């Protein structure tokens, strides 16, 4: 109803390519990946060959130098198709920018081309058993000894944790300094002392590998510190979090749009008391209400995308966006399950999976309660 003016013909052509790729290479296998608890590495390599990984990277690092709109298209199409196991967004648009923006030239040359090709899969390890949204409460330590850091601690709920070859680890290089003692380290998972724990059994996002990680005296070369000096980690995290929250919002709205359309199609076909469910006023009014709210959220999200492209998306606005769109996503999923009736609770129906997948959106990238606190502090 309201045109998305940020997306021109070239981007819509790219969207078609992404959609077809996902239909052919991901959708037929997603059920099996849910049973496996992770997607195949082959999917990552095929995506890398087609430029679907890290598209915003400059050509010298293996990318195509595209702007963030191309990443937005990829995230939206994955979300719209309900392919929640695919962890490209974190890899391409969270981890890669950290390395691109704060890494040394040696780090960029070593890791970014492999990330763009799908040869190397990445994760970022922030959350700990006793420290979630409160990143200042991180207990993992990385103590400098000569030309290495000795890394000790653990992380949990790490997306791409089982498949990851490289992890950005949030650690205290000076435990006495709190946030000022926080640093980011590039840690290869093959190094001695790095152990991947169990693949966690989640309520939703069954095909997304989400893991515990353990570090016992892992020797991390000092050259793998991200940034020019120790203690920059908290600043780096704060700079990149608005983009992460925009990504969550993009996926939230795309998922809500898809769920609304599935439900409209269903209630047109499903009959109750001798007539289609769409014929009942309650059904029409519910769908009209949701349509209005989804449309408003889409406009808000696209405006924030525009701000991000202009490097003007600030922390409070991104927090408002994340909180609003994910609350709405969960509302839409719940209402759409209700309109599906008993079938909406069956795992083989996309709406059931989307309902289960949606709940975590209000938790990760900072809980929605923390989002409200961030906004309140900006008054």
mmCIF file of C-alpha atoms in Angstrom, residues 80-345:
data_model
loop_
_atom_site.group_PDB
_atom_site.id
_atom_site.type_symbol
_atom_site.label_atom_id
_atom_site.label_comp_id
_atom_site.label_asym_id
_atom_site.label_seq_id
_atom_site.Cartn_x
_atom_site.Cartn_y
_atom_site.Cartn_z
ATOM 1 C CA UNK A 80 9.800 -14.059 5.143
ATOM 2 C CA UNK A 81 10.435 -17.676 4.141
ATOM 3 C CA UNK A 82 10.638 -18.818 7.777
ATOM 4 C CA UNK A 83 14.194 -20.112 7.309
ATOM 5 C CA UNK A 84 15.281 -19.246 10.826
ATOM 6 C CA UNK A 85 18.231 -21.627 10.828
ATOM 7 C CA UNK A 86 20.294 -19.489 8.467
ATOM 8 C CA UNK A 87 22.738 -17.367 10.478
ATOM 9 C CA UNK A 88 24.083 -15.204 7.682
ATOM 10 C CA UNK A 89 22.936 -11.911 9.184
ATOM 11 C CA UNK A 90 25.103 -12.278 12.262
ATOM 12 C CA UNK A 91 28.072 -13.393 10.166
ATOM 13 C CA UNK A 92 27.778 -10.787 7.397
ATOM 14 C CA UNK A 93 26.352 -7.772 9.166
ATOM 15 C CA UNK A 94 27.517 -8.038 12.756
ATOM 16 C CA UNK A 95 30.858 -9.859 12.811
ATOM 17 C CA UNK A 96 32.200 -8.598 9.464
ATOM 18 C CA UNK A 97 31.639 -4.892 10.306
ATOM 19 C CA UNK A 98 33.532 -5.294 13.584
ATOM 20 C CA UNK A 99 36.552 -6.584 11.681
ATOM 21 C CA UNK A 100 36.169 -4.092 8.840
ATOM 22 C CA UNK A 101 35.734 -1.080 11.140
ATOM 23 C CA UNK A 102 38.174 -1.939 13.940
ATOM 24 C CA UNK A 103 40.498 -4.621 12.601
ATOM 25 C CA UNK A 104 44.079 -4.237 11.461
ATOM 26 C CA UNK A 105 44.904 -4.618 7.784
ATOM 27 C CA UNK A 106 46.419 -8.004 8.558
ATOM 28 C CA UNK A 107 43.219 -9.134 10.303
ATOM 29 C CA UNK A 108 41.082 -7.941 7.402
ATOM 30 C CA UNK A 109 43.196 -9.727 4.811
ATOM 31 C CA UNK A 110 43.318 -12.918 6.856
ATOM 32 C CA UNK A 111 39.642 -13.302 7.746
ATOM 33 C CA UNK A 112 37.295 -11.230 5.585
ATOM 34 C CA UNK A 113 37.819 -12.980 2.203
ATOM 35 C CA UNK A 114 37.183 -16.354 3.837
ATOM 36 C CA UNK A 115 34.029 -14.978 5.427
ATOM 37 C CA UNK A 116 32.768 -13.667 2.096
ATOM 38 C CA UNK A 117 33.380 -17.005 0.387
ATOM 39 C CA UNK A 118 31.701 -19.069 3.103
ATOM 40 C CA UNK A 119 34.929 -20.907 3.820
ATOM 41 C CA UNK A 120 34.931 -19.468 7.341
ATOM 42 C CA UNK A 121 31.792 -19.167 9.497
ATOM 43 C CA UNK A 122 31.779 -16.687 12.362
ATOM 44 C CA UNK A 123 30.029 -15.839 15.626
ATOM 45 C CA UNK A 124 30.240 -13.225 18.350
ATOM 46 C CA UNK A 125 30.368 -14.311 21.994
ATOM 47 C CA UNK A 126 28.891 -11.727 24.339
ATOM 48 C CA UNK A 127 26.376 -13.490 26.595
ATOM 49 C CA UNK A 128 27.521 -15.477 29.630
ATOM 50 C CA UNK A 129 25.596 -17.650 32.084
ATOM 51 C CA UNK A 130 25.482 -14.726 34.530
ATOM 52 C CA UNK A 131 25.694 -11.785 32.100
ATOM 53 C CA UNK A 132 23.129 -11.244 29.343
ATOM 54 C CA UNK A 133 22.053 -7.727 28.412
ATOM 55 C CA UNK A 134 24.438 -6.349 31.071
ATOM 56 C CA UNK A 135 27.690 -6.532 29.118
ATOM 57 C CA UNK A 136 29.567 -4.807 31.933
ATOM 58 C CA UNK A 137 29.012 -7.974 33.969
ATOM 59 C CA UNK A 138 31.181 -10.142 31.702
ATOM 60 C CA UNK A 139 33.481 -12.466 33.684
ATOM 61 C CA UNK A 140 35.537 -13.986 30.853
ATOM 62 C CA UNK A 141 39.129 -12.756 31.105
ATOM 63 C CA UNK A 142 41.978 -12.347 28.643
ATOM 64 C CA UNK A 143 45.208 -11.572 30.502
ATOM 65 C CA UNK A 144 48.248 -10.456 28.544
ATOM 66 C CA UNK A 145 51.333 -12.643 28.894
ATOM 67 C CA UNK A 146 54.095 -11.610 26.527
ATOM 68 C CA UNK A 147 52.896 -11.801 22.940
ATOM 69 C CA UNK A 148 49.663 -13.672 23.837
ATOM 70 C CA UNK A 149 46.498 -13.291 25.859
ATOM 71 C CA UNK A 150 45.411 -16.189 28.066
ATOM 72 C CA UNK A 151 41.661 -16.515 27.634
ATOM 73 C CA UNK A 152 39.486 -18.140 30.316
ATOM 74 C CA UNK A 153 35.746 -18.234 30.826
ATOM 75 C CA UNK A 154 32.543 -19.344 29.144
ATOM 76 C CA UNK A 155 29.751 -18.038 26.940
ATOM 77 C CA UNK A 156 26.238 -19.236 26.218
ATOM 78 C CA UNK A 157 23.423 -18.739 23.678
ATOM 79 C CA UNK A 158 25.980 -18.163 20.908
ATOM 80 C CA UNK A 159 24.421 -18.133 17.433
ATOM 81 C CA UNK A 160 26.472 -20.086 14.854
ATOM 82 C CA UNK A 161 28.330 -21.555 17.834
ATOM 83 C CA UNK A 162 28.596 -25.105 16.514
ATOM 84 C CA UNK A 163 29.598 -24.189 12.966
ATOM 85 C CA UNK A 164 31.852 -21.255 13.830
ATOM 86 C CA UNK A 165 35.510 -21.238 12.800
ATOM 87 C CA UNK A 166 36.157 -17.755 14.195
ATOM 88 C CA UNK A 167 34.530 -16.046 17.182
ATOM 89 C CA UNK A 168 34.743 -12.463 18.389
ATOM 90 C CA UNK A 169 34.977 -12.903 22.159
ATOM 91 C CA UNK A 170 34.053 -10.161 24.615
ATOM 92 C CA UNK A 171 36.492 -10.414 27.516
ATOM 93 C CA UNK A 172 38.019 -8.387 30.333
ATOM 94 C CA UNK A 173 41.643 -7.572 29.611
ATOM 95 C CA UNK A 174 41.677 -5.546 32.828
ATOM 96 C CA UNK A 175 39.086 -7.054 35.214
ATOM 97 C CA UNK A 176 39.502 -4.196 37.712
ATOM 98 C CA UNK A 177 38.361 -1.546 35.249
ATOM 99 C CA UNK A 178 34.794 -2.692 34.508
ATOM 100 C CA UNK A 179 33.557 -1.463 31.117
ATOM 101 C CA UNK A 180 36.868 0.332 30.525
ATOM 102 C CA UNK A 181 38.683 -2.990 30.869
ATOM 103 C CA UNK A 182 36.625 -4.741 28.170
ATOM 104 C CA UNK A 183 38.213 -5.802 24.890
ATOM 105 C CA UNK A 184 37.262 -7.804 21.805
ATOM 106 C CA UNK A 185 39.450 -10.674 20.629
ATOM 107 C CA UNK A 186 39.406 -12.670 17.399
ATOM 108 C CA UNK A 187 39.577 -16.302 18.491
ATOM 109 C CA UNK A 188 39.833 -19.284 16.150
ATOM 110 C CA UNK A 189 37.823 -22.254 17.352
ATOM 111 C CA UNK A 190 40.525 -24.773 16.407
ATOM 112 C CA UNK A 191 42.933 -23.386 19.013
ATOM 113 C CA UNK A 192 43.830 -25.536 21.987
ATOM 114 C CA UNK A 193 41.635 -24.925 25.019
ATOM 115 C CA UNK A 194 38.641 -23.743 22.970
ATOM 116 C CA UNK A 195 35.729 -26.134 23.480
ATOM 117 C CA UNK A 196 32.260 -26.067 21.973
ATOM 118 C CA UNK A 197 29.607 -27.252 24.395
ATOM 119 C CA UNK A 198 26.229 -28.685 23.577
ATOM 120 C CA UNK A 199 24.008 -27.405 20.801
ATOM 121 C CA UNK A 200 21.231 -25.892 22.888
ATOM 122 C CA UNK A 201 17.672 -27.217 22.551
ATOM 123 C CA UNK A 202 15.558 -24.104 22.036
ATOM 124 C CA UNK A 203 11.806 -23.530 21.908
ATOM 125 C CA UNK A 204 12.098 -22.184 18.358
ATOM 126 C CA UNK A 205 14.729 -21.542 15.676
ATOM 127 C CA UNK A 206 15.422 -25.260 15.760
ATOM 128 C CA UNK A 207 17.745 -25.250 12.736
ATOM 129 C CA UNK A 208 19.902 -22.455 14.139
ATOM 130 C CA UNK A 209 22.936 -23.813 15.983
ATOM 131 C CA UNK A 210 23.130 -22.043 19.334
ATOM 132 C CA UNK A 211 25.889 -23.153 21.645
ATOM 133 C CA UNK A 212 27.805 -22.918 24.840
ATOM 134 C CA UNK A 213 31.495 -22.053 24.421
ATOM 135 C CA UNK A 214 34.286 -22.705 26.916
ATOM 136 C CA UNK A 215 37.796 -21.242 27.089
ATOM 137 C CA UNK A 216 40.492 -22.836 29.208
ATOM 138 C CA UNK A 217 43.881 -21.144 28.952
ATOM 139 C CA UNK A 218 43.382 -20.433 25.246
ATOM 140 C CA UNK A 219 46.484 -18.690 23.879
ATOM 141 C CA UNK A 220 45.293 -15.822 21.697
ATOM 142 C CA UNK A 221 48.002 -13.921 19.804
ATOM 143 C CA UNK A 222 48.186 -10.297 20.904
ATOM 144 C CA UNK A 223 47.788 -9.357 17.241
ATOM 145 C CA UNK A 224 44.231 -10.737 17.431
ATOM 146 C CA UNK A 225 43.077 -7.923 19.679
ATOM 147 C CA UNK A 226 40.399 -5.998 17.796
ATOM 148 C CA UNK A 227 41.327 -2.336 17.834
ATOM 149 C CA UNK A 228 44.492 -0.349 18.392
ATOM 150 C CA UNK A 229 44.629 -0.855 22.159
ATOM 151 C CA UNK A 230 43.036 -2.693 25.058
ATOM 152 C CA UNK A 231 39.872 -1.381 26.677
ATOM 153 C CA UNK A 232 38.079 -0.321 23.494
ATOM 154 C CA UNK A 233 35.637 -3.225 23.492
ATOM 155 C CA UNK A 234 32.707 -1.568 25.235
ATOM 156 C CA UNK A 235 32.873 1.448 22.922
ATOM 157 C CA UNK A 236 33.053 -0.839 19.888
ATOM 158 C CA UNK A 237 30.025 -2.795 21.080
ATOM 159 C CA UNK A 238 27.977 0.341 21.671
ATOM 160 C CA UNK A 239 28.832 1.692 18.218
ATOM 161 C CA UNK A 240 27.653 -1.450 16.445
ATOM 162 C CA UNK A 241 24.552 -2.308 18.493
ATOM 163 C CA UNK A 242 22.173 0.095 16.656
ATOM 164 C CA UNK A 243 22.878 -1.745 13.404
ATOM 165 C CA UNK A 244 22.229 -5.081 15.099
ATOM 166 C CA UNK A 245 18.898 -3.843 16.442
ATOM 167 C CA UNK A 246 17.930 -2.564 13.004
ATOM 168 C CA UNK A 247 18.586 -6.064 11.662
ATOM 169 C CA UNK A 248 16.292 -7.561 14.286
ATOM 170 C CA UNK A 249 13.578 -5.074 13.300
ATOM 171 C CA UNK A 250 13.939 -5.849 9.596
ATOM 172 C CA UNK A 251 13.448 -9.544 10.255
ATOM 173 C CA UNK A 252 10.585 -8.889 12.673
ATOM 174 C CA UNK A 253 8.548 -6.895 10.176
ATOM 175 C CA UNK A 254 9.255 -9.292 7.309
ATOM 176 C CA UNK A 255 8.144 -12.226 9.472
ATOM 177 C CA UNK A 256 4.988 -10.379 10.513
ATOM 178 C CA UNK A 257 4.142 -9.573 6.894
ATOM 179 C CA UNK A 258 4.592 -13.198 5.906
ATOM 180 C CA UNK A 259 2.471 -14.468 8.802
ATOM 181 C CA UNK A 260 -0.308 -12.034 7.937
ATOM 182 C CA UNK A 261 -0.353 -13.229 4.330
ATOM 183 C CA UNK A 262 -0.328 -16.927 5.314
ATOM 184 C CA UNK A 263 -3.256 -16.243 7.610
ATOM 185 C CA UNK A 264 -5.242 -14.305 5.015
ATOM 186 C CA UNK A 265 -4.805 -17.180 2.559
ATOM 187 C CA UNK A 266 -5.832 -19.697 5.225
ATOM 188 C CA UNK A 267 -9.013 -17.950 6.383
ATOM 189 C CA UNK A 268 -10.166 -17.581 2.784
ATOM 190 C CA UNK A 269 -9.987 -21.348 2.342
ATOM 191 C CA UNK A 270 -10.953 -22.615 5.807
ATOM 192 C CA UNK A 271 -14.677 -22.914 6.486
ATOM 193 C CA UNK A 272 -16.592 -22.761 9.770
ATOM 194 C CA UNK A 273 -20.348 -22.980 10.187
ATOM 195 C CA UNK A 274 -20.721 -23.333 6.440
ATOM 196 C CA UNK A 275 -18.814 -20.246 5.329
ATOM 197 C CA UNK A 276 -15.183 -19.124 4.977
ATOM 198 C CA UNK A 277 -13.595 -17.882 8.185
ATOM 199 C CA UNK A 278 -12.855 -14.567 6.427
ATOM 200 C CA UNK A 279 -16.610 -13.960 6.303
ATOM 201 C CA UNK A 280 -16.749 -13.418 10.056
ATOM 202 C CA UNK A 281 -16.414 -9.815 11.162
ATOM 203 C CA UNK A 282 -13.972 -10.702 13.944
ATOM 204 C CA UNK A 283 -11.587 -12.244 11.411
ATOM 205 C CA UNK A 284 -11.728 -9.262 9.074
ATOM 206 C CA UNK A 285 -11.325 -6.764 11.899
ATOM 207 C CA UNK A 286 -8.366 -8.653 13.395
ATOM 208 C CA UNK A 287 -6.618 -8.776 10.025
ATOM 209 C CA UNK A 288 -7.368 -5.102 9.387
ATOM 210 C CA UNK A 289 -5.935 -4.139 12.773
ATOM 211 C CA UNK A 290 -2.779 -6.176 12.179
ATOM 212 C CA UNK A 291 -2.391 -4.800 8.653
ATOM 213 C CA UNK A 292 -2.440 -1.243 9.962
ATOM 214 C CA UNK A 293 0.110 -1.973 12.682
ATOM 215 C CA UNK A 294 2.439 -3.897 10.362
ATOM 216 C CA UNK A 295 2.272 -1.098 7.795
ATOM 217 C CA UNK A 296 3.185 1.485 10.436
ATOM 218 C CA UNK A 297 6.068 -0.676 11.621
ATOM 219 C CA UNK A 298 7.308 -1.086 8.051
ATOM 220 C CA UNK A 299 7.381 2.687 7.534
ATOM 221 C CA UNK A 300 9.217 3.212 10.845
ATOM 222 C CA UNK A 301 11.719 0.470 10.001
ATOM 223 C CA UNK A 302 12.393 1.788 6.516
ATOM 224 C CA UNK A 303 12.974 5.268 7.919
ATOM 225 C CA UNK A 304 15.499 3.835 10.382
ATOM 226 C CA UNK A 305 17.131 1.939 7.528
ATOM 227 C CA UNK A 306 17.440 5.241 5.703
ATOM 228 C CA UNK A 307 19.009 6.832 8.779
ATOM 229 C CA UNK A 308 21.459 3.930 9.063
ATOM 230 C CA UNK A 309 22.496 4.354 5.429
ATOM 231 C CA UNK A 310 23.224 8.012 6.242
ATOM 232 C CA UNK A 311 25.084 6.945 9.439
ATOM 233 C CA UNK A 312 22.533 8.800 11.562
ATOM 234 C CA UNK A 313 20.716 5.970 13.365
ATOM 235 C CA UNK A 314 21.294 6.664 17.055
ATOM 236 C CA UNK A 315 21.142 4.280 20.001
ATOM 237 C CA UNK A 316 17.758 5.401 21.479
ATOM 238 C CA UNK A 317 15.995 5.313 18.096
ATOM 239 C CA UNK A 318 17.344 1.853 17.332
ATOM 240 C CA UNK A 319 16.210 0.724 20.779
ATOM 241 C CA UNK A 320 12.683 2.057 20.174
ATOM 242 C CA UNK A 321 12.607 0.321 16.821
ATOM 243 C CA UNK A 322 13.752 -3.022 18.167
ATOM 244 C CA UNK A 323 11.300 -2.951 21.062
ATOM 245 C CA UNK A 324 8.326 -1.856 18.966
ATOM 246 C CA UNK A 325 8.789 -4.216 16.020
ATOM 247 C CA UNK A 326 9.528 -7.327 18.061
ATOM 248 C CA UNK A 327 6.598 -6.712 20.413
ATOM 249 C CA UNK A 328 4.433 -6.363 17.326
ATOM 250 C CA UNK A 329 5.909 -9.485 15.736
ATOM 251 C CA UNK A 330 4.929 -11.556 18.759
ATOM 252 C CA UNK A 331 1.448 -10.023 18.781
ATOM 253 C CA UNK A 332 0.965 -10.795 15.087
ATOM 254 C CA UNK A 333 2.147 -14.376 15.478
ATOM 255 C CA UNK A 334 -0.175 -14.976 18.414
ATOM 256 C CA UNK A 335 -3.210 -13.523 16.637
ATOM 257 C CA UNK A 336 -2.425 -15.453 13.463
ATOM 258 C CA UNK A 337 -2.090 -18.737 15.351
ATOM 259 C CA UNK A 338 -5.508 -18.019 16.883
ATOM 260 C CA UNK A 339 -7.048 -17.446 13.458
ATOM 261 C CA UNK A 340 -5.615 -20.757 12.262
ATOM 262 C CA UNK A 341 -7.354 -22.548 15.119
ATOM 263 C CA UNK A 342 -5.997 -25.953 16.102
ATOM 264 C CA UNK A 343 -3.958 -26.196 12.919
ATOM 265 C CA UNK A 344 -2.039 -23.130 14.001
ATOM 266 C CA UNK A 345 -0.544 -25.193 16.809
#
